[in-house]
Coordinates of C-alpha atoms in Angstrom, one line a residue:
Chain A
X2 CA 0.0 0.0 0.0
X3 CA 1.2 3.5 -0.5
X4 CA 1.7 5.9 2.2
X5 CA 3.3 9.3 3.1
X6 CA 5.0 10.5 5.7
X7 CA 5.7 14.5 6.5
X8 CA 7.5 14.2 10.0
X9 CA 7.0 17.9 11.3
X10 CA 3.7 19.3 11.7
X11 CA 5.5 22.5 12.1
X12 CA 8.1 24.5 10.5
X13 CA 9.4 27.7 11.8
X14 CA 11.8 29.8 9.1
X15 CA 13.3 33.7 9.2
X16 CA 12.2 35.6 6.2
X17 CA 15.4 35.2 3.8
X18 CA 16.8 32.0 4.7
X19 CA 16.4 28.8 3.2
X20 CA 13.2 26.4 4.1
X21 CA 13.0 22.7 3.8
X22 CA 10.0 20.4 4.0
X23 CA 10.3 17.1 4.5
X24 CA 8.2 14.5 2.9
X25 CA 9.3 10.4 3.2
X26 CA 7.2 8.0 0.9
X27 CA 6.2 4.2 0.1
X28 CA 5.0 2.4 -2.7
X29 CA 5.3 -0.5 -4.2
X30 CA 6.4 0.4 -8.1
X31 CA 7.6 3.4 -9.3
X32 CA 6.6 7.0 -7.4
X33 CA 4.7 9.6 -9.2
X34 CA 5.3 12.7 -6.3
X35 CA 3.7 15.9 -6.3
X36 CA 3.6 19.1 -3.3
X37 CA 0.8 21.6 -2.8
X38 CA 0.2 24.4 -1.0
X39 CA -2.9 25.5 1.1
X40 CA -3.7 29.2 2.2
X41 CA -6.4 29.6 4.8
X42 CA -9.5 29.0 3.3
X43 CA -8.5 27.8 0.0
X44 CA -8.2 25.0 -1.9
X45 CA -5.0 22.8 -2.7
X46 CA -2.6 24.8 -5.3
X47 CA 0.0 22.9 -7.4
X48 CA 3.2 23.4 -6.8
X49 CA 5.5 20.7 -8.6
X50 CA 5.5 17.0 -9.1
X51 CA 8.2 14.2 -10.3
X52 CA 7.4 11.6 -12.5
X53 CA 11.1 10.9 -14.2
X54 CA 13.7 12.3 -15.3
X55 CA 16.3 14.7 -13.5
X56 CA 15.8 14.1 -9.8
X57 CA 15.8 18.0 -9.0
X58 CA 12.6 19.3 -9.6
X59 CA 11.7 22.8 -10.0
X60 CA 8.4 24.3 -9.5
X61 CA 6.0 27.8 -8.7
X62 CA 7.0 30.5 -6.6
X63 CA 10.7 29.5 -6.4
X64 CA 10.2 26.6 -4.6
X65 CA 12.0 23.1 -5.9
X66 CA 12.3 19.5 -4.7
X67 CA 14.6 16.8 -4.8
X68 CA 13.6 13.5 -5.3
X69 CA 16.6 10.4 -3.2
X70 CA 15.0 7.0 -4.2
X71 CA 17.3 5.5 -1.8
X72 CA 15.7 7.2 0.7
X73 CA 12.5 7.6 -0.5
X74 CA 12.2 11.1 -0.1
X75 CA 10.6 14.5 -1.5
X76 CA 11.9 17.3 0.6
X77 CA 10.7 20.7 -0.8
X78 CA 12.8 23.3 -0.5
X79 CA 13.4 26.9 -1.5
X80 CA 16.2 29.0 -1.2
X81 CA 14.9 32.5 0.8
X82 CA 11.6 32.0 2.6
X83 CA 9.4 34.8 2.1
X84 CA 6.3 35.8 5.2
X85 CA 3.8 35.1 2.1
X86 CA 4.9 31.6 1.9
X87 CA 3.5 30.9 5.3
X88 CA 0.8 28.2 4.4
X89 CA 0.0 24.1 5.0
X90 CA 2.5 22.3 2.6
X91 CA 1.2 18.8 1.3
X92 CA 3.1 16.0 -0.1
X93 CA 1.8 13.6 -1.7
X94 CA 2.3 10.4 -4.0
X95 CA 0.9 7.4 -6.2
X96 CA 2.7 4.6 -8.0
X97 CA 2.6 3.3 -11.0
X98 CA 0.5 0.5 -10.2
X99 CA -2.5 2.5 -7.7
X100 CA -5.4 3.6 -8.2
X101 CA -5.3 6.8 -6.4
X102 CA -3.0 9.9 -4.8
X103 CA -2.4 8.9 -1.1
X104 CA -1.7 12.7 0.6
X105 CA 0.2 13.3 3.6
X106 CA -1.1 14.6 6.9
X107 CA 0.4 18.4 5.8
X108 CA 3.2 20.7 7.0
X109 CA 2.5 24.0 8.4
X110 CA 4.8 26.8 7.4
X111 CA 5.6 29.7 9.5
X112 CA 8.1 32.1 7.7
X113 CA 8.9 34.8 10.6
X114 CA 9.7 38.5 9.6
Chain B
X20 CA -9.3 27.1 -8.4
X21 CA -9.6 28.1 -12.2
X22 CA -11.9 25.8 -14.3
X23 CA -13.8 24.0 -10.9
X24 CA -16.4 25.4 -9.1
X25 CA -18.4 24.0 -5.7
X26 CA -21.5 24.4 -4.5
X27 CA -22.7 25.7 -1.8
X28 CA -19.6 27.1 0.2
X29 CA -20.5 26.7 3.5
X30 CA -23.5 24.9 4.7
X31 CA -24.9 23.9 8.2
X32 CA -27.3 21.2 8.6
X33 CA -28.9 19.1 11.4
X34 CA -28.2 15.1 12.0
X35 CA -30.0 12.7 10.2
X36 CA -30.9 15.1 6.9
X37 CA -29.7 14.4 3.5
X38 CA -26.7 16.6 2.0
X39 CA -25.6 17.0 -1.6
X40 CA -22.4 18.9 -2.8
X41 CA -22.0 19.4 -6.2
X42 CA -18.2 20.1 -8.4
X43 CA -18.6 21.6 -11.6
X44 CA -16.0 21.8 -13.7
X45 CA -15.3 23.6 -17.7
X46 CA -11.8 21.6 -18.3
X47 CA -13.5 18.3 -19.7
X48 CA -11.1 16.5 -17.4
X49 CA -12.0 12.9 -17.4
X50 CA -11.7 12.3 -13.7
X51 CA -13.0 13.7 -10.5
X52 CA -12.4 13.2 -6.5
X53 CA -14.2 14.2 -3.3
X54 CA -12.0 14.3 -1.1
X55 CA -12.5 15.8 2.7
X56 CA -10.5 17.5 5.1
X57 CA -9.6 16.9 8.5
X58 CA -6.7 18.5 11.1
X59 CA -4.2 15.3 11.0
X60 CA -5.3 13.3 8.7
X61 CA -4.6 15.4 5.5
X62 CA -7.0 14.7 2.3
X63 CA -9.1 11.8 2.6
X64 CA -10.2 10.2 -0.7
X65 CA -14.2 9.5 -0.2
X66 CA -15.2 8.5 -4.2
X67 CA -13.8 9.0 -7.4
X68 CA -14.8 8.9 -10.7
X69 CA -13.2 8.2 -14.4
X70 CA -16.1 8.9 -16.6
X71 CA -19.8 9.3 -16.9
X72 CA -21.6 7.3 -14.6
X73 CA -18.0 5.3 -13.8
X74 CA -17.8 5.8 -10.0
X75 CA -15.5 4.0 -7.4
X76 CA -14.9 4.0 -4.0
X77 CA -12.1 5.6 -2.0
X78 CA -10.4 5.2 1.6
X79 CA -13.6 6.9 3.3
X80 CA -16.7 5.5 1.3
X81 CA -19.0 5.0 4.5
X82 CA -22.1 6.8 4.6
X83 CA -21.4 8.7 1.2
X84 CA -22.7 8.0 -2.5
X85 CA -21.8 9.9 -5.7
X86 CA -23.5 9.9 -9.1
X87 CA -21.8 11.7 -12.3
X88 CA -24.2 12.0 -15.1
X89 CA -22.3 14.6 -17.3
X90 CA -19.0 15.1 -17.7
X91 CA -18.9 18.3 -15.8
X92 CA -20.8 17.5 -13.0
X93 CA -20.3 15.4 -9.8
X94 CA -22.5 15.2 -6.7
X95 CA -21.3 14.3 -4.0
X96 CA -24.4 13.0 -1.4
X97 CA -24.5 12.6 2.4
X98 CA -27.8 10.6 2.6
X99 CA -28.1 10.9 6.5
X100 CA -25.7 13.6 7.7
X101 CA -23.7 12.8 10.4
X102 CA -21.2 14.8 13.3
X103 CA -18.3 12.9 12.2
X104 CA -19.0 13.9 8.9
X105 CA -18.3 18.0 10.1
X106 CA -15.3 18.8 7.6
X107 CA -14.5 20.4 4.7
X108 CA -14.7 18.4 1.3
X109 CA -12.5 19.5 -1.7
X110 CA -13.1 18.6 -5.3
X111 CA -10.6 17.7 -7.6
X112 CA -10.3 17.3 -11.8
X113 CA -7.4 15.5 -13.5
X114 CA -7.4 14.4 -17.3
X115 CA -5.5 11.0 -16.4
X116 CA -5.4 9.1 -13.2
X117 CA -1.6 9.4 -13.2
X118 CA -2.1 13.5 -14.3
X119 CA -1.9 16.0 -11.9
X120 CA -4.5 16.9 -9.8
X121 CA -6.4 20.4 -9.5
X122 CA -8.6 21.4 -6.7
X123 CA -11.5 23.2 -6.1
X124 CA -12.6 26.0 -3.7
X125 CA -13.8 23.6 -1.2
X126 CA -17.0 23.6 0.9
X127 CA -17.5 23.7 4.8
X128 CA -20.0 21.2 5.8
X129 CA -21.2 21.7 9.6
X130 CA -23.2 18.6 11.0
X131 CA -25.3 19.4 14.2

């Protein structure tokens, strides 16, 4: 069965440095991987998803990912947090052989001024 | 949000009643989710569907039933509403079951 992981419910940046979200996977065949992002009373936006390719995946609003199959991970990460990134981060993955995306229990993002 | 549209918004109800939520979407994408929302648990997949009347159950069936009779349209009914049943449920479009997925507005369902 496939299942996510996002190990902190909380993640506390300064405005300008760098920001990582961490996102650990499972699946039984290949992982397609996506992230979204949720402001308060919104819906899920896209942000970026791996399906092949270069394992460095670049997405909106500066933010990227890197895909490690060894450790089955999907960290998102950006490079200088800004306040209006402060929002719930979700990871969340299917494999080739599912039926359906299985999401992760989300991240919230605090980006301090 | 572009493209999917759901109805109503917010909506308050007692125990017991009936509740339909309807998606609507203008993309002509082939599949559609409810899904609903709940603090630590993330997105819950309740049904699915991959064309017109082509429905299928997801992790959270119970107590829920879905019909899509056109492309654009999928309901989404609570046939004796529930307090466990208080969230917020999110539609979603995708033109492949691999494809990414693209989410509606959402809709706040309270359950008295």
């Amino acid at each position: 069965a496939q299942s996510v992981a996002q190990p902190e419910d909380q993640v506390n940046v300064a405005e300008g440095n760098p920001l990582t979200v961490k996102c650990t996977y499972s699946v039984s065949g290949n992982p397609y991987l996506f992230w979204y992002v949720q402001y308060p009373n919104r819906g899920l936006q896209f942000l970026l998803k791996y399906i092949t390719g270069d394992n460095l995946v670049k997405g909106s609003y500066g933010f990227e990912a890197e895909f490690n199959k060894s450790q089955t991970s999907f960290h998102l990460k950006k490079p200088s947090a800004l306040v209006s990134d402060s929002a719930l981060y979700f990871c969340a993955v299917r494999d080739t052989g599912g039926q359906n995306f299985v999401f992760g229990p989300g991240t919230r993002l605090s980006v301090l001024p | 949000d572009a493209g999917i549209t759901q109805s109503p918004r917010h909506k308050v109800t007692e125990t017991g009643t009936p509740v339909t939520l309807r998606c609507h979407q203008t993309e002509n994408h082939r599949y559609m989710y409810w899904y609903r929302q709940d603090p630590g648990h993330g997105l819950r997949l309740i049904h699915y569907s991959y064309g017109v009347k082509d429905t299928d159950k997801g992790e959270v069936s119970d107590g829920y039933s879905v019909s899509r009779s056109k492309t654009e349209d999928f309901l989404l009914t609570l046939e004796s509403a529930t307090s466990s049943q208080t969230s917020v449920y999110f539609c979603a479009i995708s033109r492949t079951n691999t494809d990414t997925q693209y989410f509606g507005p959402g809709t706040r369902l309270t359950v008295l």
